[in-house]
mmCIF file of C-alpha atoms and ligand atoms in Angstrom:
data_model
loop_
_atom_site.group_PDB
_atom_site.id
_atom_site.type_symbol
_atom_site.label_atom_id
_atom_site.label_comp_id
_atom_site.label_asym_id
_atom_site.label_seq_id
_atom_site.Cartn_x
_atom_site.Cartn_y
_atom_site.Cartn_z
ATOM 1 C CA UNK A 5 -30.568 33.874 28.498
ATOM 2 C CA UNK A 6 -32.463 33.092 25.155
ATOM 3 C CA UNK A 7 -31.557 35.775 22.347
ATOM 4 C CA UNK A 8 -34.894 37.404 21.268
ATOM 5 C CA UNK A 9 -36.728 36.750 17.962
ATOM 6 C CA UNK A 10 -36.458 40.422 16.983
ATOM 7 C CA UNK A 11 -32.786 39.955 17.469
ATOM 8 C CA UNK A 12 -32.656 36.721 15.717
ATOM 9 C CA UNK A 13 -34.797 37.410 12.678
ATOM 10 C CA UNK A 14 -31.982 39.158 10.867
ATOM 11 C CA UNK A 15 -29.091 36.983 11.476
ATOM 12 C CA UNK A 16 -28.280 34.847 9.087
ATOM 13 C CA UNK A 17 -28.505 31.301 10.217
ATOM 14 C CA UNK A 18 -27.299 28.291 8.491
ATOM 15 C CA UNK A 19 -27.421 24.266 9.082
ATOM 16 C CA UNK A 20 -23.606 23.526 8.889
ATOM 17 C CA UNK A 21 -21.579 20.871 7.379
ATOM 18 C CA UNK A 22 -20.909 18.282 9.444
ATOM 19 C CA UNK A 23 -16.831 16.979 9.335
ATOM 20 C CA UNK A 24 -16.009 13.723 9.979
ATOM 21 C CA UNK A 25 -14.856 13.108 13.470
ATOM 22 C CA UNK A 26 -11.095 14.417 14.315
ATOM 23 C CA UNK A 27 -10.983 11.590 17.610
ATOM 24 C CA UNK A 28 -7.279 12.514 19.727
ATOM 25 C CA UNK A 29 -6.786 9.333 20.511
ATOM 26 C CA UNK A 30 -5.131 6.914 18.387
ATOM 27 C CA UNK A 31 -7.459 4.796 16.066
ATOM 28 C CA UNK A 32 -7.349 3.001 12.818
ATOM 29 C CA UNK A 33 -8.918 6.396 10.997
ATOM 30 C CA UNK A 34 -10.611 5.762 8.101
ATOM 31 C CA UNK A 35 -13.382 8.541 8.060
ATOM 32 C CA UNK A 36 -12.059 11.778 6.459
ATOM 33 C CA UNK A 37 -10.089 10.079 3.316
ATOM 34 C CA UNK A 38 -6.968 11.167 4.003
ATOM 35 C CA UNK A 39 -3.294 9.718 2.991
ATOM 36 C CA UNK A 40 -2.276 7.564 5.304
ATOM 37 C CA UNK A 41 1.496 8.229 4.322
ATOM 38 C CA UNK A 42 3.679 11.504 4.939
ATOM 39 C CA UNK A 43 4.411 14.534 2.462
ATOM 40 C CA UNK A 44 7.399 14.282 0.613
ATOM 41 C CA UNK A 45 10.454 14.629 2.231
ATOM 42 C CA UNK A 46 11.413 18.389 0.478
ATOM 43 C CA UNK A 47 8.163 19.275 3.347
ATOM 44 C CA UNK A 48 10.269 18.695 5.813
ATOM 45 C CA UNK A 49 13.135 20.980 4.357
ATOM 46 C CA UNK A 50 10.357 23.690 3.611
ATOM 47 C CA UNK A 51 9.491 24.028 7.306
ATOM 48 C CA UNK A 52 13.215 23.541 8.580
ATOM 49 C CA UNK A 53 13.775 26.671 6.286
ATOM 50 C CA UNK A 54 11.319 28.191 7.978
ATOM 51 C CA UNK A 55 12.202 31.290 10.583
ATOM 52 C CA UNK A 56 9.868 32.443 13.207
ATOM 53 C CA UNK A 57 11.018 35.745 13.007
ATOM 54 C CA UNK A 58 9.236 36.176 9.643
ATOM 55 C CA UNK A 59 5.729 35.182 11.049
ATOM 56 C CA UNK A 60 5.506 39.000 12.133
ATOM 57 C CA UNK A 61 5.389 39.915 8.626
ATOM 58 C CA UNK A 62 2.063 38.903 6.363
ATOM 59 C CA UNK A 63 2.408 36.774 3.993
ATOM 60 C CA UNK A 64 2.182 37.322 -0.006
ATOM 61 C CA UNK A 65 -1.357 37.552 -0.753
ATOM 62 C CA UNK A 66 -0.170 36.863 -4.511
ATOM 63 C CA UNK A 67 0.785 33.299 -2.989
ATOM 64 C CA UNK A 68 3.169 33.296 -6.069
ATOM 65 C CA UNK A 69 5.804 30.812 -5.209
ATOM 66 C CA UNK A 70 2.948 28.087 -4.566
ATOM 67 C CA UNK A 71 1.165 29.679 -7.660
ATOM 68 C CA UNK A 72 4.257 29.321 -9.801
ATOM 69 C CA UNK A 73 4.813 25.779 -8.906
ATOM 70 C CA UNK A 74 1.654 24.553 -9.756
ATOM 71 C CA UNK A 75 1.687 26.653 -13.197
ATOM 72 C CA UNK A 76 4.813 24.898 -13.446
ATOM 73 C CA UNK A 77 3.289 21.663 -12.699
ATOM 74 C CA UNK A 78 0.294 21.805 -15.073
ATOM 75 C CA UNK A 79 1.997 23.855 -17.679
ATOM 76 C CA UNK A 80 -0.177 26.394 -17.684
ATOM 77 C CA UNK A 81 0.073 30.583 -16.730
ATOM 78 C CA UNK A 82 0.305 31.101 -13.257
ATOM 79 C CA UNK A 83 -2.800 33.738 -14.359
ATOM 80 C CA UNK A 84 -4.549 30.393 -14.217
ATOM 81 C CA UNK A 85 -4.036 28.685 -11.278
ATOM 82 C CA UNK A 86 -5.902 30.240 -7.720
ATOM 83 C CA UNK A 87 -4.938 28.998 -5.005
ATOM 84 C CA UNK A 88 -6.938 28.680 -1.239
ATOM 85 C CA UNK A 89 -7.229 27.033 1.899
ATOM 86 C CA UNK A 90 -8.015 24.175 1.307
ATOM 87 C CA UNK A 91 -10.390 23.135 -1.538
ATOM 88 C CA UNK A 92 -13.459 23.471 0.847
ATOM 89 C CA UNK A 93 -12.361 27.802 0.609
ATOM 90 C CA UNK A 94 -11.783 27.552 -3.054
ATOM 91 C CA UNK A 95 -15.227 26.058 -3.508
ATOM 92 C CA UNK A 96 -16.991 28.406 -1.175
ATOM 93 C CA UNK A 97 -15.368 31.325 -2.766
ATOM 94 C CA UNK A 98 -16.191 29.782 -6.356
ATOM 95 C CA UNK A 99 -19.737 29.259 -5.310
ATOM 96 C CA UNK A 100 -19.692 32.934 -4.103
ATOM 97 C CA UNK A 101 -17.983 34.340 -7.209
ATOM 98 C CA UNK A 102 -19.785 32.251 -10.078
ATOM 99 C CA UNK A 103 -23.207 30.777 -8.849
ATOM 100 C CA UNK A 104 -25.145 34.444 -8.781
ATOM 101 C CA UNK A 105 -27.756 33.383 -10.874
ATOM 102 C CA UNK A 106 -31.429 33.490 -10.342
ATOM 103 C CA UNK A 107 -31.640 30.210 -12.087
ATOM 104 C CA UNK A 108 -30.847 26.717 -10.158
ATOM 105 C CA UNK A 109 -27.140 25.567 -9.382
ATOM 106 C CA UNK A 110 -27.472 21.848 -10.317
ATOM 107 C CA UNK A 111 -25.232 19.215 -8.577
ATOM 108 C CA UNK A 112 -25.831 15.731 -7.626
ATOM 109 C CA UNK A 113 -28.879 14.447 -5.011
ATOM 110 C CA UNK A 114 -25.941 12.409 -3.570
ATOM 111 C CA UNK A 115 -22.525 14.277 -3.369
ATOM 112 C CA UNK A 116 -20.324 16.789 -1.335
ATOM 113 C CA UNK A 117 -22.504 17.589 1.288
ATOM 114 C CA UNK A 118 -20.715 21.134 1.512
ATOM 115 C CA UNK A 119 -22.468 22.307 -1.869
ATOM 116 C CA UNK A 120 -25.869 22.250 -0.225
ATOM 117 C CA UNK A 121 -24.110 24.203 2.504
ATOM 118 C CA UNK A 122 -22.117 26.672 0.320
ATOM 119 C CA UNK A 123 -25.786 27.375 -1.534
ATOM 120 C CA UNK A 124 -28.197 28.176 1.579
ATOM 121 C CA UNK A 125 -25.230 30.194 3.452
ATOM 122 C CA UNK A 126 -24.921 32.191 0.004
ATOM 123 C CA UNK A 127 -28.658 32.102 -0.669
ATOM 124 C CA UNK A 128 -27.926 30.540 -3.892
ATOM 125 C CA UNK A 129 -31.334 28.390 -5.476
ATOM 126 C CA UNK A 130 -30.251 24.757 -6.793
ATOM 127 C CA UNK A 131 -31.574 21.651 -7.790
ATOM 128 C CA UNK A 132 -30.170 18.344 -6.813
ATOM 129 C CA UNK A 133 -30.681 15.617 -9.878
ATOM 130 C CA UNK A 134 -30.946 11.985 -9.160
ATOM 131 C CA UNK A 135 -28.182 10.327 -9.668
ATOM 132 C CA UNK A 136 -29.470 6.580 -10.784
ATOM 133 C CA UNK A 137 -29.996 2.968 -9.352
ATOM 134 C CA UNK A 138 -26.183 2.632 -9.607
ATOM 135 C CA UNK A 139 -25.186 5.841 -8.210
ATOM 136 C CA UNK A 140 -24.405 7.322 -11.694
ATOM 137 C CA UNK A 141 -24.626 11.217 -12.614
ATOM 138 C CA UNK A 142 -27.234 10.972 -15.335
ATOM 139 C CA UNK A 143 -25.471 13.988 -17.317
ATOM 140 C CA UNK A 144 -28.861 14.729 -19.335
ATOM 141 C CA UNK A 145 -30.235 16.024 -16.530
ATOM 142 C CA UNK A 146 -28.172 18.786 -16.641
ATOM 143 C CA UNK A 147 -29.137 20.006 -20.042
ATOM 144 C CA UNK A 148 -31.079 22.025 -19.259
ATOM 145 C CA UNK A 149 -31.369 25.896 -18.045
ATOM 146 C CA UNK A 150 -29.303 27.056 -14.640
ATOM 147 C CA UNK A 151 -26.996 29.116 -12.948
ATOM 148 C CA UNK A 152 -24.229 26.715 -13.182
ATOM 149 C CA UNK A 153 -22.957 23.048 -12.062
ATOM 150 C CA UNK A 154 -20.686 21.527 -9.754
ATOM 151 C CA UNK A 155 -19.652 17.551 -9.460
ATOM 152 C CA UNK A 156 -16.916 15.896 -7.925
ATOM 153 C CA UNK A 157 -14.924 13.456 -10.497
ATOM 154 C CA UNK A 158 -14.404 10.717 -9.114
ATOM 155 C CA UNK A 159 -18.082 11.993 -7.437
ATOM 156 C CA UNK A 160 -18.163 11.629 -3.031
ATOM 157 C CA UNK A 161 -19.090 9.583 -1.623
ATOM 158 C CA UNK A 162 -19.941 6.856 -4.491
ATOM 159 C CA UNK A 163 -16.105 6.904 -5.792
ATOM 160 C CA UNK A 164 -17.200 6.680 -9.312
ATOM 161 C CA UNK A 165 -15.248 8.356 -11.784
ATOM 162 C CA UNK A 166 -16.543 9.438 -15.628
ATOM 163 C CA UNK A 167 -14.166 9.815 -18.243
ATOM 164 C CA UNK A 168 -13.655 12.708 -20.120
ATOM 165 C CA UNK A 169 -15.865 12.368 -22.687
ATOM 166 C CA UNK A 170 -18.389 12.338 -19.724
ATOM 167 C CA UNK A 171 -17.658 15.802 -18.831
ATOM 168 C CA UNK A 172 -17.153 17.019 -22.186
ATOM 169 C CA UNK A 173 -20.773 16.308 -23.029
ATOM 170 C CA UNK A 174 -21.873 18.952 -20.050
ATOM 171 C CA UNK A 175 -19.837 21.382 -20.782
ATOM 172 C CA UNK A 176 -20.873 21.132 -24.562
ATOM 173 C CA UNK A 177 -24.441 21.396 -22.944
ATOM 174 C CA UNK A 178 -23.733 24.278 -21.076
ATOM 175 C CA UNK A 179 -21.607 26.657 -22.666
ATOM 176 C CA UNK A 180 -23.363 29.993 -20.761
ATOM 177 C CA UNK A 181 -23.017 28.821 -17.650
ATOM 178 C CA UNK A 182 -20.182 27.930 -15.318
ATOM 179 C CA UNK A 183 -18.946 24.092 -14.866
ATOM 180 C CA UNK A 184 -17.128 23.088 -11.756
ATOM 181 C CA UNK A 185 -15.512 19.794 -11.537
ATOM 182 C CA UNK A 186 -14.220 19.206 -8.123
ATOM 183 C CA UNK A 187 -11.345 16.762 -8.655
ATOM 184 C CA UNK A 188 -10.525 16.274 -4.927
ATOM 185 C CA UNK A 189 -9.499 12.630 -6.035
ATOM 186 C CA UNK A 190 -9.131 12.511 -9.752
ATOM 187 C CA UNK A 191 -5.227 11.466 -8.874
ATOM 188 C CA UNK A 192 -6.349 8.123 -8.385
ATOM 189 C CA UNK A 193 -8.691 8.259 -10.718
ATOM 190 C CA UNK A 194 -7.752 8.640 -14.252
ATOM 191 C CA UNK A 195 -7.766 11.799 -16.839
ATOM 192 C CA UNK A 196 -8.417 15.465 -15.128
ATOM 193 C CA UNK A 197 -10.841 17.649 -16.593
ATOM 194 C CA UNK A 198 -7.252 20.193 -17.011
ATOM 195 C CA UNK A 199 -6.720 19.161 -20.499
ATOM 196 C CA UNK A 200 -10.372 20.762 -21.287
ATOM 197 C CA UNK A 201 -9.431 23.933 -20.101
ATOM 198 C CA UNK A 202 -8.166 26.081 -23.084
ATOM 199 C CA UNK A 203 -10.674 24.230 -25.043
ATOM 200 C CA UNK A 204 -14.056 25.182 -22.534
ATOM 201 C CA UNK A 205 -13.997 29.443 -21.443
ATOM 202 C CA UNK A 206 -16.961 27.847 -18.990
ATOM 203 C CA UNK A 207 -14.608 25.049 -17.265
ATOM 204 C CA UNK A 208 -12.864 25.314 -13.451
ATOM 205 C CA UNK A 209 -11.462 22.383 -12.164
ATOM 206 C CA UNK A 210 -10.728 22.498 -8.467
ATOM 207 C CA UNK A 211 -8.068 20.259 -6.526
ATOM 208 C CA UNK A 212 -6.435 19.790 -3.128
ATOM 209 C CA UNK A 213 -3.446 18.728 -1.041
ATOM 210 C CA UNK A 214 -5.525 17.235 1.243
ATOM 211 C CA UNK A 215 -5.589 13.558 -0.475
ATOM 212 C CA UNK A 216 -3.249 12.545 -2.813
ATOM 213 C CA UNK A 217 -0.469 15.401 -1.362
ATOM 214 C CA UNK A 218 -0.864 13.966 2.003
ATOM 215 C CA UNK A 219 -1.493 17.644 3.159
ATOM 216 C CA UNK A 220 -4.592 17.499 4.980
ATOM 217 C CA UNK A 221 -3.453 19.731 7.876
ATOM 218 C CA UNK A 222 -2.059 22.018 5.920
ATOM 219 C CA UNK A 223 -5.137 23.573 4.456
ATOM 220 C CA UNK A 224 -4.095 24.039 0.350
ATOM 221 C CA UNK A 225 -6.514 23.580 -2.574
ATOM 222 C CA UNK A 226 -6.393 25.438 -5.914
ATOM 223 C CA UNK A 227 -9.019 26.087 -8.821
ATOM 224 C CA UNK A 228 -7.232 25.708 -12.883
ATOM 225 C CA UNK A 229 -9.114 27.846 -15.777
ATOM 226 C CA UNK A 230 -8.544 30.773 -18.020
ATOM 227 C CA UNK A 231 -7.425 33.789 -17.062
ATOM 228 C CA UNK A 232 -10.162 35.865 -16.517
ATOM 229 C CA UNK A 233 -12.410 33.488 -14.625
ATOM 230 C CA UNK A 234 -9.124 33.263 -12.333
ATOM 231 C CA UNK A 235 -9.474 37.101 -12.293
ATOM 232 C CA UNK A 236 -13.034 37.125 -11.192
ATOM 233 C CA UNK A 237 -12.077 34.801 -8.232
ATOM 234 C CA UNK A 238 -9.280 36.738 -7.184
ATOM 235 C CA UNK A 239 -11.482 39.881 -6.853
ATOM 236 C CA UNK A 240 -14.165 38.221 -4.916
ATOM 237 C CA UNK A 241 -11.110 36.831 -2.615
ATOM 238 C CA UNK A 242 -9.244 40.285 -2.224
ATOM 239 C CA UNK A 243 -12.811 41.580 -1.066
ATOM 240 C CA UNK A 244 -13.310 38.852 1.371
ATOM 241 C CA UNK A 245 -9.497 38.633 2.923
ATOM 242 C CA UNK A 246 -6.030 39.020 1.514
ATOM 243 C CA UNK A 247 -4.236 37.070 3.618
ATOM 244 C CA UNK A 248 -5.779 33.613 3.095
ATOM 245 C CA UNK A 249 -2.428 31.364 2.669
ATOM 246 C CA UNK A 250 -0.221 31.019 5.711
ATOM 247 C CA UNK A 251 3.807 31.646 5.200
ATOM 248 C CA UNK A 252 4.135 27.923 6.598
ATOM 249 C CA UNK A 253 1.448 26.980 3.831
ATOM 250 C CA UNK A 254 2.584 28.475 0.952
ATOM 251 C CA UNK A 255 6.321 27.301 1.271
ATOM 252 C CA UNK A 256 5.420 23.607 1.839
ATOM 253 C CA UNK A 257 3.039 23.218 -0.857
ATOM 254 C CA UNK A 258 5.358 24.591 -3.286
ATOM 255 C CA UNK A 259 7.987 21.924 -1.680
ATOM 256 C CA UNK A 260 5.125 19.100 -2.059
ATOM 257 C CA UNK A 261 4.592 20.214 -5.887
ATOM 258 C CA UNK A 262 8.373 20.065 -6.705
ATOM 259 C CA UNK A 263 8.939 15.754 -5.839
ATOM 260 C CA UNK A 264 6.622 14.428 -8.552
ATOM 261 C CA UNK A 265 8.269 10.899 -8.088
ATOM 262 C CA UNK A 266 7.465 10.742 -4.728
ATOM 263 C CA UNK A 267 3.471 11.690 -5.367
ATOM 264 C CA UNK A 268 3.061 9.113 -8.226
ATOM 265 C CA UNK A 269 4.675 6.464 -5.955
ATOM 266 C CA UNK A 270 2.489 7.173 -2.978
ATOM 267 C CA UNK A 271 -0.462 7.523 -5.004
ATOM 268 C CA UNK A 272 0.679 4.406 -6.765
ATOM 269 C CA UNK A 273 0.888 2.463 -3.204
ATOM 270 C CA UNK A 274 -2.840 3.490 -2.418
ATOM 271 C CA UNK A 275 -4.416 2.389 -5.739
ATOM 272 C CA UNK A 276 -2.865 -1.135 -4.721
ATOM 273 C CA UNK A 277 -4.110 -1.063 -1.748
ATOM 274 C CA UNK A 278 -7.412 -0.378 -2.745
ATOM 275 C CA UNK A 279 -7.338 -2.868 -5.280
ATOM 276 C CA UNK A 280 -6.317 -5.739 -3.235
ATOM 277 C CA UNK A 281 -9.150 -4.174 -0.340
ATOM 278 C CA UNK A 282 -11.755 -4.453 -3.122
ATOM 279 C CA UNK A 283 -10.765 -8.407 -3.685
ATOM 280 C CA UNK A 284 -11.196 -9.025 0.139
ATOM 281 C CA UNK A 285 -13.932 -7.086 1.350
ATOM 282 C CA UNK A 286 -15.942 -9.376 -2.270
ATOM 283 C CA UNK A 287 -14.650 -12.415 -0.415
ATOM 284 C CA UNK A 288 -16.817 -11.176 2.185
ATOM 285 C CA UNK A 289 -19.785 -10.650 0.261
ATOM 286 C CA UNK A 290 -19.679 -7.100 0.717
ATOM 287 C CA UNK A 291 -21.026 -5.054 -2.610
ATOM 288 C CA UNK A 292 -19.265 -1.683 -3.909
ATOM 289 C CA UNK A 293 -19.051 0.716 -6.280
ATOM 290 C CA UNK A 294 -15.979 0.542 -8.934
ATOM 291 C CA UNK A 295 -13.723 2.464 -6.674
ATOM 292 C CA UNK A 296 -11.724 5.101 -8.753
ATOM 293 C CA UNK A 297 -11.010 7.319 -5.580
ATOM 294 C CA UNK A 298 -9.026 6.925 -1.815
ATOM 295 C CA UNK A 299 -11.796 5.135 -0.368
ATOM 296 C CA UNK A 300 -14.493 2.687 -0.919
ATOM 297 C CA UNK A 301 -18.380 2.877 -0.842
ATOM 298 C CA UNK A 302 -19.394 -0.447 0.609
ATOM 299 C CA UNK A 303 -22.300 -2.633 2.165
ATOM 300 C CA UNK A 304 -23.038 -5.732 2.987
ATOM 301 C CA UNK A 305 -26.417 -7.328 1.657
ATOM 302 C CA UNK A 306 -26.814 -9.624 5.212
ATOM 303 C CA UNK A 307 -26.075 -6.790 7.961
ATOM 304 C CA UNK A 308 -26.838 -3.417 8.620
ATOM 305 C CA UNK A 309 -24.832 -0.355 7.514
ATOM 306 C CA UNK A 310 -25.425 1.729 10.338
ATOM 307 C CA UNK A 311 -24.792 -1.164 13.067
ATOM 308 C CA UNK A 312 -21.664 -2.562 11.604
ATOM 309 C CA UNK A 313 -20.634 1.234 11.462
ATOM 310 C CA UNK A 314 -21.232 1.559 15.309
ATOM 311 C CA UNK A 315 -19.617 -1.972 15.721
ATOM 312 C CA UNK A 316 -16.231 -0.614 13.993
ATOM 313 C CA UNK A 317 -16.098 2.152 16.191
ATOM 314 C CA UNK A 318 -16.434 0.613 19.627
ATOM 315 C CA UNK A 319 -13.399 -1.509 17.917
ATOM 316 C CA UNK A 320 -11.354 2.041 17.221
ATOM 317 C CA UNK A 321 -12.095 1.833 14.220
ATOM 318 C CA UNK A 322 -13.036 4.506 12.405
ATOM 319 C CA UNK A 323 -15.179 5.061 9.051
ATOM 320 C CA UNK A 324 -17.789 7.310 7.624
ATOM 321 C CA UNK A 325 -21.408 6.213 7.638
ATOM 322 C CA UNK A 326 -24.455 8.459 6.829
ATOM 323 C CA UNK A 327 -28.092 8.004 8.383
ATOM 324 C CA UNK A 328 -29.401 8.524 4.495
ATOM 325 C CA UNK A 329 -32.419 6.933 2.777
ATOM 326 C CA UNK A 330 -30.588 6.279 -0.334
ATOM 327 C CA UNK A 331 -26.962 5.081 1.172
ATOM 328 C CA UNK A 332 -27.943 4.956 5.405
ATOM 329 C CA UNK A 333 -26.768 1.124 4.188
ATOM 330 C CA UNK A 334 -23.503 1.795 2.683
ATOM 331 C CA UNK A 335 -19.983 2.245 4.666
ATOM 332 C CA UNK A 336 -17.430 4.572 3.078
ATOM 333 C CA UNK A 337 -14.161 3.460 4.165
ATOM 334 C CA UNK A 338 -10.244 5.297 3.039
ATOM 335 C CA UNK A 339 -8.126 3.809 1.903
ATOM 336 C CA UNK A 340 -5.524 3.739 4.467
ATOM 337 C CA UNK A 341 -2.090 1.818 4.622
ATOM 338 C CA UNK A 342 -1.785 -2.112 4.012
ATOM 339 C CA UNK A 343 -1.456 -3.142 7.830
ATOM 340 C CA UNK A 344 -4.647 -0.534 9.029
ATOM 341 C CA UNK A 345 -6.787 -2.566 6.087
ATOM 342 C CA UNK A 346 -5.600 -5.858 7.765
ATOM 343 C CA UNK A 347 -6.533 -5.004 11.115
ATOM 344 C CA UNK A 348 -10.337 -3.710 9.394
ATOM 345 C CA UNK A 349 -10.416 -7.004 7.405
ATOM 346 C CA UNK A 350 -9.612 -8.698 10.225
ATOM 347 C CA UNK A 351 -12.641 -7.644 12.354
ATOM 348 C CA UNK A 352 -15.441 -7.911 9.173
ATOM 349 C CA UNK A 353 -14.148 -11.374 8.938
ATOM 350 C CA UNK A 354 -14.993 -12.235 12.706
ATOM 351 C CA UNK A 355 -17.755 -10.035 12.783
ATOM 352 C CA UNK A 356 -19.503 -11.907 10.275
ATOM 353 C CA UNK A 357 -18.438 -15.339 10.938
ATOM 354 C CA UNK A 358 -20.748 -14.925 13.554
HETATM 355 C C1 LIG B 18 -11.988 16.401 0.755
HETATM 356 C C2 LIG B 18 -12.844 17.063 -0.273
HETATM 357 C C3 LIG B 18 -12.776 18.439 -0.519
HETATM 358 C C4 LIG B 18 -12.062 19.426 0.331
HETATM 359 O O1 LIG B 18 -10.862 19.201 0.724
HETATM 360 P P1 LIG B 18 -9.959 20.295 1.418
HETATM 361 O O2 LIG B 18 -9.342 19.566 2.524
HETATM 362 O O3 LIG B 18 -10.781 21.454 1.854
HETATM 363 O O4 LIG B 18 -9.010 20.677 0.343
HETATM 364 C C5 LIG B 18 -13.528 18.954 -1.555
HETATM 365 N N1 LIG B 18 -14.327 18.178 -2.295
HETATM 366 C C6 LIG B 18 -14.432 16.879 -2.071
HETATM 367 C C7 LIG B 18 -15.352 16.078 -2.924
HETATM 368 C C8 LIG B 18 -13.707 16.281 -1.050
HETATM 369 O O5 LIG B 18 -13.863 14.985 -0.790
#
């Protein structure tokens, strides 16, 4: 039975984001950019120390041990650190919170395709600057008036990462009006946009467990600033639901934050990885941006983006491809673990042999 117009016409209706595909069978996945290695071991503790019993009870809705680990972490007050699930509900509760302007929230034409999202589902006008012929943010396009701007650094999917200078210069541009640098990747990156916090009232930098933390499934992402911007986002959160973080959550994140060693080596691992990917896929001919991030932003001058993408995954092999005017021809593939970028290396090599 079709719903009536009358009914529909005030519902509020939105064009989702589209995730990259979960498949349940096994595959070489290299679609959703996540780590191809496990948490730290002090995870597997967390959930050991774990006892059913306890699920009856809520959990903090302070979050405080995870909070206090990460203040820990970063050195700063655990007044500054929010934390969410995932970074996808810290963003959508930041876009909620601080984009509530009448003027335009600027972020890139090519970028996060959840800030488009985040922006009609709030009803939130924005502007989407060019980024140019080599898939840089152009950063003087956003001096000028609006109701705040988001990035990611390194930006999604082009992997290209600006220094800190880079950022410096918007926030310098934009002092009444909020800055959100979405630093889903900056671990394999370079500098984070932290250090400009007590020096920028206007800066949040967001970050997740998903990537570098291995913690995909798991659902954790945070937001760093001053206190009062923190504040703001807590009240918007507290008025939307208390209970965000789940007991299991909150206990192995804070485990996760603890074994620094073990991050920096398995972030270390990747970056080689990736390096040593770059080399090959060039002896291939393939073209791609200066990687800074977990995953690469390839094509190939001589065959089509969008065929070798269906090729790949008829050989269970999985990466992300977008049907895109500006990038329909490029292939964005994670960086997974040395033996899953043989076996993709291995099949571009026959593949275009042919
Ligand atoms: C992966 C990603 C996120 C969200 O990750 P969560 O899993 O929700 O923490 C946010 N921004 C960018 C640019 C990402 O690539």
């Amino acid at each position: 039975m079709a719903v009536r117009a009358e009914l529909l016409k005030n519902i509020r209706s939105v064009e989702p984001y589209v995730p990259g595909e979960q498949p349940q069978e096994k595959v070489v996945k290299l679609n959703t950019n996540e780590n191809p290695y496990p948490p730290a071991p002090g995870v597997q503790a967390a959930l050991d120390s774990l006892d059913p019993a306890d699920f009856r009870l809520y959990p903090d809705p302070t979050s405080s041990e995870l909070v206090r680990s990460l203040a820990d972490y970063y050195g700063v007050g655990e007044d500054q650190v929010f934390v969410g699930v995932g970074s996808d509900d810290v963003l959508s509760l930041c876009f909620l919170t601080f984009f509530n302007s009448e003027k335009p929230v600027l972020f890139p034409d090519i970028t996060y395709s959840f800030y488009k999202v985040w922006a009609e589902l709030y009803r939130i006008p924005y502007e989407c600057p060019a980024l140019d012929g080599d898939f840089r943010i152009v950063k003087e396009d956003y001096y000028r008036e609006n109701g705040g701007i988001i990035f990611p650094n390194p930006n999604a999917p082009t992997a290209i990462y600006e220094e800190l200078d880079f950022i410096e210069d918007i926030l310098e541009h934009n002092r009444d009006s909020i800055v959100i640098v979405d630093e889903a990747y900056v671990d394999f990156a370079g500098r984070s946009a932290m250090e400009l916090i007590g020096k920028y009232d206007n800066l949040i930098v967001t970050q997740t467990f998903s990537k570098a933390r291995s913690m995909a499934g798991m659902r954790i992402g945070y937001a760093i600033s001053n206190p009062d911007l923190i504040r703001c986002l807590n009240d918007v959160k507290y008025s939307f639901n208390s209970y965000t973080m789940s007991r299991a959550a909150l206990v192995c994140g804070a485990a996760a934050v603890e074994d620094r060693a073990y991050f920096e080596d398995s972030v270390c691992r990747i970056k080689e990885t990736r390096e040593r990917t770059k080399k090959e896929l060039a002896e291939l001919g393939f073209e791609f941006t200066d990687s800074k991030a977990n995953f690469l932003f390839a094509r190939h001058p001589r065959y089509d983006g969008g065929q070798l993408f269906r090729e790949l995954r008829d050989a269970d092999i999985y990466v992300r491809h977008w049907d895109d005017e500006r990038i329909g021809q490029y292939l964005r593939i994670t960086v997974g673990t040395d033996e899953e970028m043989e076996i993709l290396l291995k099949f571009l090599k026959e593949r275009l042999s042919q």
